Short mmCIF file of C-alpha atoms in Angstrom, two decimals:
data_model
loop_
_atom_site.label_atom_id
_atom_site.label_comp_id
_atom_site.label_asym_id
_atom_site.label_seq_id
_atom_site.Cartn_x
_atom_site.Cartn_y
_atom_site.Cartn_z
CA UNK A 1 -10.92 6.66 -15.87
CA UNK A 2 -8.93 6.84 -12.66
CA UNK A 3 -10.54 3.22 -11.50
CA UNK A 4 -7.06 1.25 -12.86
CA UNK A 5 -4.75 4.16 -10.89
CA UNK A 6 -6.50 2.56 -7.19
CA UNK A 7 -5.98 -0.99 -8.65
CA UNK A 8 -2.42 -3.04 -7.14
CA UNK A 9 0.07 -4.00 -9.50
CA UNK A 10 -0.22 -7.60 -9.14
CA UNK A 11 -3.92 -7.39 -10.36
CA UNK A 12 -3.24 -4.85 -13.11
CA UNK A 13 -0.94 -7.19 -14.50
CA UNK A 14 -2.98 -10.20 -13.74
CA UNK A 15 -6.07 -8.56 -16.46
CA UNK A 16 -3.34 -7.19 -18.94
CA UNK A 17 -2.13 -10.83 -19.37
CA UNK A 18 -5.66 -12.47 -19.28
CA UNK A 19 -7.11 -9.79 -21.92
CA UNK A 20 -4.30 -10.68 -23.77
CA UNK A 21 -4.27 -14.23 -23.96
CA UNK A 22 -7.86 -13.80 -24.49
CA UNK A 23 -7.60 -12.40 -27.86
CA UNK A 24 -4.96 -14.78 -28.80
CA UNK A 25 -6.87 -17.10 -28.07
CA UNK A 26 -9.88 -16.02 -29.21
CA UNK A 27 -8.25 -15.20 -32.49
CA UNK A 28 -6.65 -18.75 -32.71
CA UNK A 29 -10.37 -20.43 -32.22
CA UNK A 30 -11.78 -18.46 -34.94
CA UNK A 31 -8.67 -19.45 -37.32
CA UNK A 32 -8.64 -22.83 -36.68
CA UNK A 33 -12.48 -22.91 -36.97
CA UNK A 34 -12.67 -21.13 -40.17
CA UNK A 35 -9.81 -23.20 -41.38
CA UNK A 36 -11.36 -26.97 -40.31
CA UNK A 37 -14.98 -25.56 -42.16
CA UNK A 38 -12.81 -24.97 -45.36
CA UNK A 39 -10.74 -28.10 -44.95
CA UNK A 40 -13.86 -30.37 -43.94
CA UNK A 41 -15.89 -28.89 -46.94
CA UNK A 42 -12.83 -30.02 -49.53
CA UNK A 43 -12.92 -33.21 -48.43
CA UNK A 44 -16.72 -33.49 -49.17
CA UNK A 45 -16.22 -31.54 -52.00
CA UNK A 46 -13.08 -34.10 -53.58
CA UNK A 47 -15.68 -37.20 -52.24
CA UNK A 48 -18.07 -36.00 -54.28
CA UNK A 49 -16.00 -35.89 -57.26
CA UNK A 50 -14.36 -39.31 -56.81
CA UNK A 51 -17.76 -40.87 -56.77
CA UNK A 52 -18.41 -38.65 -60.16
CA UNK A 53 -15.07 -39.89 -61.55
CA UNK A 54 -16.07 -43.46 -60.19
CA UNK A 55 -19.43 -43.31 -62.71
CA UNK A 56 -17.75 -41.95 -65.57
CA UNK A 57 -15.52 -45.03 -65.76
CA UNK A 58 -18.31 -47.24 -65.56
CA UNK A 59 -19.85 -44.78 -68.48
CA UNK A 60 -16.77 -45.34 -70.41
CA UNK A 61 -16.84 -49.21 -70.62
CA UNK A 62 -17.12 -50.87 -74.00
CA UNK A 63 -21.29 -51.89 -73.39
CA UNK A 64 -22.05 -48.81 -71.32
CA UNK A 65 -25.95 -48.31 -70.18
CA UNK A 66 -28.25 -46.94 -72.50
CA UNK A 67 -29.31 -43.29 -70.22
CA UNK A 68 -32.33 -42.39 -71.73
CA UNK A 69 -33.78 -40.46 -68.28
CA UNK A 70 -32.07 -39.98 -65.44
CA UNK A 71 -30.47 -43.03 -64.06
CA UNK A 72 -29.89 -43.48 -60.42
CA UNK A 73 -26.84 -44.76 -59.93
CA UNK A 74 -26.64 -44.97 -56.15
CA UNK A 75 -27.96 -42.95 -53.25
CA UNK A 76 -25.63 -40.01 -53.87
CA UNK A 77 -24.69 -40.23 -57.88
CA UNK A 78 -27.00 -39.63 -60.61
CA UNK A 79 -26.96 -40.17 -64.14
CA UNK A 80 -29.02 -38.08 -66.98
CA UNK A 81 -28.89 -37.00 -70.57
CA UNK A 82 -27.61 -33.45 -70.92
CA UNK A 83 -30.11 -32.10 -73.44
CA UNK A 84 -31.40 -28.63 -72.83
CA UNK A 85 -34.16 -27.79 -70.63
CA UNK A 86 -34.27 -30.98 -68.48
CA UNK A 87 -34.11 -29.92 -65.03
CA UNK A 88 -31.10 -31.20 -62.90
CA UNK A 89 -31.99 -34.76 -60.55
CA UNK A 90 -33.43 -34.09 -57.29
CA UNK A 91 -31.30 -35.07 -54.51
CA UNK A 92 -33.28 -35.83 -51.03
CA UNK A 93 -32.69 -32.74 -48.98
CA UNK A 94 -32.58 -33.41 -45.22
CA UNK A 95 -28.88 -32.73 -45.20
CA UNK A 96 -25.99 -30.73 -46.70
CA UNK A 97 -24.23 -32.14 -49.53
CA UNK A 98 -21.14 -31.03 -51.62
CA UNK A 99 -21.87 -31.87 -55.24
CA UNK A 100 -20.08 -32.23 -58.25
CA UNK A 101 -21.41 -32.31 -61.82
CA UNK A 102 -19.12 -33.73 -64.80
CA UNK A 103 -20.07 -33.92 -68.51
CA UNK A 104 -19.25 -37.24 -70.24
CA UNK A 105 -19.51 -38.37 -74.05
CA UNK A 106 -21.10 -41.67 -74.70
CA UNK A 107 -22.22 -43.69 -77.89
CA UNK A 108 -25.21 -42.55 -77.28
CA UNK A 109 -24.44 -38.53 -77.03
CA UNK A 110 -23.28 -36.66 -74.36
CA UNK A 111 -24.66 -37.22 -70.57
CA UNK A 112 -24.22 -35.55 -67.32
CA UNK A 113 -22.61 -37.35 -64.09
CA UNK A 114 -23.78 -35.62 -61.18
CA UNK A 115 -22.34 -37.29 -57.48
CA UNK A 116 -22.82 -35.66 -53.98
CA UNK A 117 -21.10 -36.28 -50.95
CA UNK A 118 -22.73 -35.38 -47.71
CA UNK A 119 -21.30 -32.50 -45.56
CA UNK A 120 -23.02 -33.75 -42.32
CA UNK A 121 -19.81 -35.33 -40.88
CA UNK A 122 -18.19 -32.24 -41.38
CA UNK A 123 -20.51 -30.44 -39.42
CA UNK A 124 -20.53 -32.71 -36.49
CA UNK A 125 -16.68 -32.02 -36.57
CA UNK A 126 -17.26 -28.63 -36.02
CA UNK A 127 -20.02 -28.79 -33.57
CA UNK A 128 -17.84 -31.13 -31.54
CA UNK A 129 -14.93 -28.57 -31.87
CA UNK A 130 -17.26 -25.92 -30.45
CA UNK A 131 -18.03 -27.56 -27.68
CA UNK A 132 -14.40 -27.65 -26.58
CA UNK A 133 -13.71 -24.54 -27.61
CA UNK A 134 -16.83 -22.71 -25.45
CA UNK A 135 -15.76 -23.99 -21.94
CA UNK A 136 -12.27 -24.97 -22.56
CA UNK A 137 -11.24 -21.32 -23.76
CA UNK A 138 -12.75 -19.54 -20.62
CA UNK A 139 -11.43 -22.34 -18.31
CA UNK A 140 -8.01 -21.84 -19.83
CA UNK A 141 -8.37 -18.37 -19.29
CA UNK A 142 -9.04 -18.70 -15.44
CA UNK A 143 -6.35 -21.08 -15.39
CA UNK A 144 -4.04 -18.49 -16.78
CA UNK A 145 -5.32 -15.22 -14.67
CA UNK A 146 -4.91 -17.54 -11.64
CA UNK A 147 -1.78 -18.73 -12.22
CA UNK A 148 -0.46 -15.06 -13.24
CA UNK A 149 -1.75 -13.74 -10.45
CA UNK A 150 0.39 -16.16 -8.06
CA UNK A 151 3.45 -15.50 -10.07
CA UNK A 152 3.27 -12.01 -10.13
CA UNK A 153 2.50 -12.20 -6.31
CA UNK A 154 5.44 -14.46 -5.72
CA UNK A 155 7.62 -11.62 -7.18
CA UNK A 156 6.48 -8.57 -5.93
CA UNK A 157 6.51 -10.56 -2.78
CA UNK A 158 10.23 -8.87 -1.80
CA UNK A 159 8.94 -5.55 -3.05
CA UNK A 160 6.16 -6.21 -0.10
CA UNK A 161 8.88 -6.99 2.25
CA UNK A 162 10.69 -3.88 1.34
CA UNK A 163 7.51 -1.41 1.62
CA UNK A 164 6.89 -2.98 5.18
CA UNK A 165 10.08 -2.33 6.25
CA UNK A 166 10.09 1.03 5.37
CA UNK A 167 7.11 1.91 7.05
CA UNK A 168 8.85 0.35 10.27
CA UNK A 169 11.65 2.86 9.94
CA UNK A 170 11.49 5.76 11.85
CA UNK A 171 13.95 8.78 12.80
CA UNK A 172 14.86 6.78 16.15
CA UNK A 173 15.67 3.33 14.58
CA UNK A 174 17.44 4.23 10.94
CA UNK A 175 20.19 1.17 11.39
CA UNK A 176 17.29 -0.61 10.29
CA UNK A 177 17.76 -1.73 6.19
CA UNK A 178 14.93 -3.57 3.75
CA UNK A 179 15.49 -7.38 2.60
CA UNK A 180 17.58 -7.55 -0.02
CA UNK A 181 16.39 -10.46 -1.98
CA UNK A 182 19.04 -12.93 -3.49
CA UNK A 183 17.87 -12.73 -7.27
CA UNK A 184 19.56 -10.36 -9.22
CA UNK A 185 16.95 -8.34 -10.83
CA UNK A 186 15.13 -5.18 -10.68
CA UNK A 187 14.11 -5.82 -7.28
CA UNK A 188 17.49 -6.33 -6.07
CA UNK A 189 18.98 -3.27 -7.27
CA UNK A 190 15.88 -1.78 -5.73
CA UNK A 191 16.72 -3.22 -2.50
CA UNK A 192 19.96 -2.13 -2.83
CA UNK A 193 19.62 1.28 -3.93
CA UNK A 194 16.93 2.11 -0.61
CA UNK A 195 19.75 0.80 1.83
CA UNK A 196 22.40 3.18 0.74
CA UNK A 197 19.65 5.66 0.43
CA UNK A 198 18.81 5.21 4.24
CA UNK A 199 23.38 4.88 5.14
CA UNK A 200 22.82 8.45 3.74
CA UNK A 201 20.14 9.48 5.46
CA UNK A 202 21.54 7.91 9.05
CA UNK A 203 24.73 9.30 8.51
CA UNK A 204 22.96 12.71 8.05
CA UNK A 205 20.55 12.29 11.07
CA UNK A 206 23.51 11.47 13.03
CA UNK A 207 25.81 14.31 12.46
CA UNK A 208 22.61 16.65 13.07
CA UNK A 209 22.10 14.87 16.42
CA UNK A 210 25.52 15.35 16.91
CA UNK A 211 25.41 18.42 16.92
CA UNK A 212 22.58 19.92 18.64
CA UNK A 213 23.90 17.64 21.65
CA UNK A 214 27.35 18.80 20.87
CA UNK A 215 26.15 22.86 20.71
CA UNK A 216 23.53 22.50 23.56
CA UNK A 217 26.31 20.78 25.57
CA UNK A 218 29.25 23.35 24.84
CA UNK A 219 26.19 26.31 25.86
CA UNK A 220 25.88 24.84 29.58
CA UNK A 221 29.09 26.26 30.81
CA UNK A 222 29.34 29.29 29.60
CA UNK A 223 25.75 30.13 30.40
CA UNK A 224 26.17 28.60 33.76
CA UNK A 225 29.36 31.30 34.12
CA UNK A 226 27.08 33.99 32.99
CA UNK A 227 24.44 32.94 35.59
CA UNK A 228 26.88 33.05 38.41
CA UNK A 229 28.26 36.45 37.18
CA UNK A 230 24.59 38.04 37.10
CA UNK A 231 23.67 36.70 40.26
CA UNK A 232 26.46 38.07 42.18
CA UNK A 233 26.31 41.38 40.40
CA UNK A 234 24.33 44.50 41.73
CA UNK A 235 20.86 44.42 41.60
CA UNK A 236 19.11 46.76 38.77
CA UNK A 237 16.28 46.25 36.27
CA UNK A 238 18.77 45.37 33.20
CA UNK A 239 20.44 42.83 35.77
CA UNK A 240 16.89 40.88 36.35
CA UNK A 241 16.48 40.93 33.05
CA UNK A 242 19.36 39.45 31.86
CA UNK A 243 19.10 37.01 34.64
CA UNK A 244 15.36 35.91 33.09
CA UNK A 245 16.95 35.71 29.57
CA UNK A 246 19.81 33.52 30.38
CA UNK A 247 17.20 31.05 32.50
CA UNK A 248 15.35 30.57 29.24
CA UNK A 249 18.39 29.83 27.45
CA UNK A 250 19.42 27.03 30.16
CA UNK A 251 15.86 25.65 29.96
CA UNK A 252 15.90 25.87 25.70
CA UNK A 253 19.42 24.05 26.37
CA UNK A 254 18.34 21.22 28.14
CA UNK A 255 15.40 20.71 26.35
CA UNK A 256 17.05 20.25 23.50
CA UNK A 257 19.79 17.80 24.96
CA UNK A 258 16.62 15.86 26.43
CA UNK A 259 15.42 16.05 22.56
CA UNK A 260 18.33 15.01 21.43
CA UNK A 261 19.01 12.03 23.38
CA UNK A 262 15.59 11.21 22.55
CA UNK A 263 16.10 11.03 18.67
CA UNK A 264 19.23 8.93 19.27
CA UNK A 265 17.09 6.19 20.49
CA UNK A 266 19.38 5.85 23.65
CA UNK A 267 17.45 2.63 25.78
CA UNK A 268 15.14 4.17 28.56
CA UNK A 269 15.34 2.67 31.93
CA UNK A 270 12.69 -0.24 32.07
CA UNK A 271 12.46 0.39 36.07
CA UNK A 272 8.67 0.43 38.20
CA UNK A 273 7.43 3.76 38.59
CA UNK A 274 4.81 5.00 41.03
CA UNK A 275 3.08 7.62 38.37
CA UNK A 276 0.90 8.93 40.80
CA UNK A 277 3.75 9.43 43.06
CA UNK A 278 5.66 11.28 40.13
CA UNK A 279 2.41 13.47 39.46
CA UNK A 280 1.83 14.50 42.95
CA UNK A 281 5.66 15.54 43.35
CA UNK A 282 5.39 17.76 40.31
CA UNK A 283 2.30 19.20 39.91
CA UNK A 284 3.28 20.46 43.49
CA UNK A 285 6.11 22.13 42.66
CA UNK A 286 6.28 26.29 42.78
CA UNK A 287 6.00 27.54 39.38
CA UNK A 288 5.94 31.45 38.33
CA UNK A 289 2.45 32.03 38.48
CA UNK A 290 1.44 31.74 42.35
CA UNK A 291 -2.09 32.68 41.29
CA UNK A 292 -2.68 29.38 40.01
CA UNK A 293 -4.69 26.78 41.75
CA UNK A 294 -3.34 23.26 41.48
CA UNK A 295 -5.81 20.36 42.43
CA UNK A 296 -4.65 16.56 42.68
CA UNK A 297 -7.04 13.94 42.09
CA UNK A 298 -4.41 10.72 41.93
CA UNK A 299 -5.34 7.42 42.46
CA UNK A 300 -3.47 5.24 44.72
CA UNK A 301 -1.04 2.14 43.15
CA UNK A 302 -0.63 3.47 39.91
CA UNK A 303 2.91 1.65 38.33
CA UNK A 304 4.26 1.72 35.14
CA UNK A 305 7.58 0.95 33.88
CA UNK A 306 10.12 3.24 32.78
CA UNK A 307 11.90 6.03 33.35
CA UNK A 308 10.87 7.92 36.38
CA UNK A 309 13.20 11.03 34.94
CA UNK A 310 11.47 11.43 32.03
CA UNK A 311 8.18 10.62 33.47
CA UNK A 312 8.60 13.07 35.31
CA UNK A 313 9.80 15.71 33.07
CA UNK A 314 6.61 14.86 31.20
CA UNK A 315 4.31 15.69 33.87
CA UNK A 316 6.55 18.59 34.54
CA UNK A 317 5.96 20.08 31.00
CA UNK A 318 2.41 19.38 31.36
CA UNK A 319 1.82 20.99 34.03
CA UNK A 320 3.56 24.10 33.17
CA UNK A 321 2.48 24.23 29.92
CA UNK A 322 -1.70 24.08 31.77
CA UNK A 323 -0.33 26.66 34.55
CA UNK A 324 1.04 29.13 31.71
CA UNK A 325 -2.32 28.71 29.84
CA UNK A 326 -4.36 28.66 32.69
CA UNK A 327 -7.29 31.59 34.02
CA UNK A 328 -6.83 30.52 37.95
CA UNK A 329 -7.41 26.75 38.06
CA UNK A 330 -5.26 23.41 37.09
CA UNK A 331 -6.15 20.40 37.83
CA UNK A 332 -4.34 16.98 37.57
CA UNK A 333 -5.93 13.48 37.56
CA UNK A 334 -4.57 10.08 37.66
CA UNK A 335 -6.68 7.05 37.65
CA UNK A 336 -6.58 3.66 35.69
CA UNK A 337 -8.81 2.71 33.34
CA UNK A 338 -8.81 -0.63 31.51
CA UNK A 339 -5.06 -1.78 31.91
CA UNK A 340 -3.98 1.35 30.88
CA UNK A 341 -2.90 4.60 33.53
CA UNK A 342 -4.75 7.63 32.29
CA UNK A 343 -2.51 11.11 33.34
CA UNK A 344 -5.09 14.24 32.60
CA UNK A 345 -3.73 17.40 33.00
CA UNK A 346 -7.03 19.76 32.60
CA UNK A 347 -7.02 24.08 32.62
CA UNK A 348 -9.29 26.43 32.50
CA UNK A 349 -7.67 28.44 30.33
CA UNK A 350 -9.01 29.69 26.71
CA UNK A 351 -8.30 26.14 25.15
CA UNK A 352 -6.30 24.84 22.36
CA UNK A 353 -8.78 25.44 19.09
CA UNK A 354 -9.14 22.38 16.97
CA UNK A 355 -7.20 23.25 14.16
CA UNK A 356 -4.40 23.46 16.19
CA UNK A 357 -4.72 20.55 18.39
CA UNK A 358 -2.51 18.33 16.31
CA UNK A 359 0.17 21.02 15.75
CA UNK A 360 0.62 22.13 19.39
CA UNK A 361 2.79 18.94 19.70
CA UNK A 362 5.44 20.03 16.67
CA UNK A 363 8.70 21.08 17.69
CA UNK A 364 9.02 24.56 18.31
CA UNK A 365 5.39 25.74 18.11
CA UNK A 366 3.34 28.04 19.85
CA UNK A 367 -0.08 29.34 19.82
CA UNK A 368 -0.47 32.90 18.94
CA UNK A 369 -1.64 34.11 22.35
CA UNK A 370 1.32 32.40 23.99
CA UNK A 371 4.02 33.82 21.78
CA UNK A 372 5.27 36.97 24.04
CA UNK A 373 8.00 36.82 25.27
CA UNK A 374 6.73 36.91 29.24
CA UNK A 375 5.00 33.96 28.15
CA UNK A 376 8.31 32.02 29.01
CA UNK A 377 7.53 28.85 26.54
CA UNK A 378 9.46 27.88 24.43
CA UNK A 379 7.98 25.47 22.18
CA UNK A 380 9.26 22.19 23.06
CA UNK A 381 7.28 21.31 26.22
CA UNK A 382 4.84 19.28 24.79
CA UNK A 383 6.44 17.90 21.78
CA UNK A 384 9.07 16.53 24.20
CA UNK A 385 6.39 15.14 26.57
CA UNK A 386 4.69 13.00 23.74
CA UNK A 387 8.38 11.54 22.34
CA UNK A 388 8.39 10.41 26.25
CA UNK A 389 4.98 9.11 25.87
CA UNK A 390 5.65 7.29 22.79
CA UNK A 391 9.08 5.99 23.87
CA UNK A 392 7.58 4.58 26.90
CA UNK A 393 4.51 2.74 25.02
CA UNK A 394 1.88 5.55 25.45
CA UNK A 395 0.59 8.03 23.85
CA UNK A 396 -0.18 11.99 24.18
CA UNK A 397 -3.31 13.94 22.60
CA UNK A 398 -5.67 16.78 22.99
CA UNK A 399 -8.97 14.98 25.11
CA UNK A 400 -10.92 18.18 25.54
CA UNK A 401 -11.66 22.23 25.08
CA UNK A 402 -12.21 24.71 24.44
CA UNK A 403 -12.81 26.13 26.52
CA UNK A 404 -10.22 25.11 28.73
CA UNK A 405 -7.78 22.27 27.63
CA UNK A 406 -7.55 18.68 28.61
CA UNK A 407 -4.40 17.06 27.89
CA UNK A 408 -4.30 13.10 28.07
CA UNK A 409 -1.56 10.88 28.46
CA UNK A 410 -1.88 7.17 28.53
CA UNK A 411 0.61 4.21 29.26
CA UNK A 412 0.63 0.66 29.84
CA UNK A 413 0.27 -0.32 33.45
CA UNK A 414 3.30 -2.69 35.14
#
């Protein structure tokens, strides 16, 4: 029951209009069939009965013959006294006739005309008609499903367009609109009615990028005041505090500026990179947790092209994401593997679990052991380090763990 739901359009429509030509089709045969055996069998029947009518004239002539037994006229007409009891002539019968008996009234009493006209014509009519009819119908039907098929393609072919546009559109490049195609149908309006669907939606992306660069912007100086004011205050516990609280707010701030220059789609700087310059300059950075052992394994010559400011906030959040997560060890490899620059960044931590190895690159989430407040994440530090991946040709996944984790980030190399 659900087979014809998986089936496209084009060929859904292609067997409703075969199935019904068919029985038009095959309804039509059968009609004109049935009504060539009827018409075929008249005319043998009104044969028949002219060669009857024929006989009785020559019956009817002033010296008519005297028809004491059955008198064979010709081949198909006989001639015999119509007394009671005398079986009917016998007519040869290797074929199919149409006969017709007619009572005449002679000098010498009353005889029967009986004339026969043979059907056998009619029958090769129809077997010739049936032979056109068996091949030709099924052809005819192929030639229609075939031809329906092309014509319903050729018009859904805009409604293909549209659908592959769409799935081109993303959050970063809605100026984008579908092909509007220059008939005015149903299509059309479609057309039509998805661009001003997506001027709605881009105007509505764009006033929320707006402002969450527009708030995060305005928060920089008077957090930056605040900073200032609780630096040079006097030391005490609620001072430190405060201090710690207002550096998360200034790194939440510029993460989401970063994220929200990234959704505009502004053009990234298509300039060489050394990565494994980038990676070594980062992952040797002092972070909070001086317990933490970082180990470089970089390969030498490693370039890419891009931006080496958001390459390196990638390996940045990488790393501090692994050093927040990790039991004592980090460890960061570079190498290049088939044309491509592989960037691990491995822990030893407890591991991301696999149910949550997709989600840990969402906006805003964080795994349950990581969501205390000392933890210091925030929630963006990945999912802002795969939009860099992506935007610069690569891509950003879970390669290993638990236990530990082993995140991978790959990218085109030159």
């Amino acid at each position: 029951m659900r087979a014809p739901a998986r089936m496209s359009v084009r060929l859904r429509a292609t067997l409703a209009a075969t199935a019904v030509v068919a029985v038009a089709l095959g309804v039509a045969s059968a009609v004109l069939v049935s009504v060539l055996a009827g018409s075929l069998a008249d005319s043998a029947a009104a044969e028949a009965e002219r060669r009857a009518a024929q006989t009785v004239e020559m019956l009817t002539v002033p010296d008519p013959p005297v028809v004491e037994s059955p008198l064979v006229v010709g081949p198909d007409v006989v001639v015999r006294p119509a007394q009671p009891g005398v079986p009917p002539p016998t007519f040869t019968q290797n074929e199919r006739f149409a006969v017709a008996s007619v009572p005449v009234m002679t000098a010498d009493g009353e005889v029967l005309v009986q004339a026969r006209a043979s059907l056998h014509p009619a029958a090769a009519a129809l077997d010739t008609l049936r032979s056109v009819l068996l091949p030709g119908v099924p052809a005819l039907l192929l030639l229609v499903a075939g031809l329906t098929f092309i014509a319903v393609g050729r018009a859904l072919a805009p409604v293909s367009a549209i659908r592959r546009e769409l799935a081109d559109i993303t959050a970063t490049d809605l100026h984008r609109r579908v092909p509007v195609p220059e008939a005015r149908d149903e299509i059309r309006l479609l057309a039509e009615t998805t661009n001003r669907t997506l001027d709605r939606l881009e105007h509505a992306v764009d006033r929320h990028r707006r402002f969450v660069a527009d708030a995060a912007h305005e928060l920089r100086s008077p957090l930056a005041v605040l900073r200032t004011r609780l630096e040079v205050a006097p030391p005490q516990p609620l001072t430190t505090e405060a201090l710690a609280d207002v550096d998360r707010i200034q790194r939440l701030t510029a993460d989401l500026l970063l994220l929200a220059r990234l959704d505009a789609g502004e053009p990234a700087e298509h300039e060489e990179v050394d990565l494994g310059q980038v990676a070594a300059e980062e992952a040797a950075r002092a972070r909070p947790r001086s317990d933490v052992r970082v180990d470089l394994r970089i390969g030498p010559g490693i370039v890419v092209r891009g931006s080496a400011e958001q390459l390196r906030r990638l390996v940045a959040n990488l790393v501090d994401n692994a050093v927040r997560h990790a039991a004592g060890a980090v460890t960061v490899r570079l190498a290049a593997r088939g044309g491509e620059a592989v960037l691990d960044v491995c822990d030893d931590g407890p591991g991301i679990p696999p149910d949550q190895q997709a989600a840990v690159f969402d906006r805003f989430t964080r795994l349950d052991e990581a969501r205390a407040r000392d933890a210091g994440g925030s929630g963006l530090g990945l999912a802002i380090a795969r939009d860099i991946a992506v935007r610069h040709a690569g891509t950003l996944a879970v390669a290993g763990g638990p236990p530990g984790a082993v995140l991978r980030a790959r990218f085109p190399i030159g």
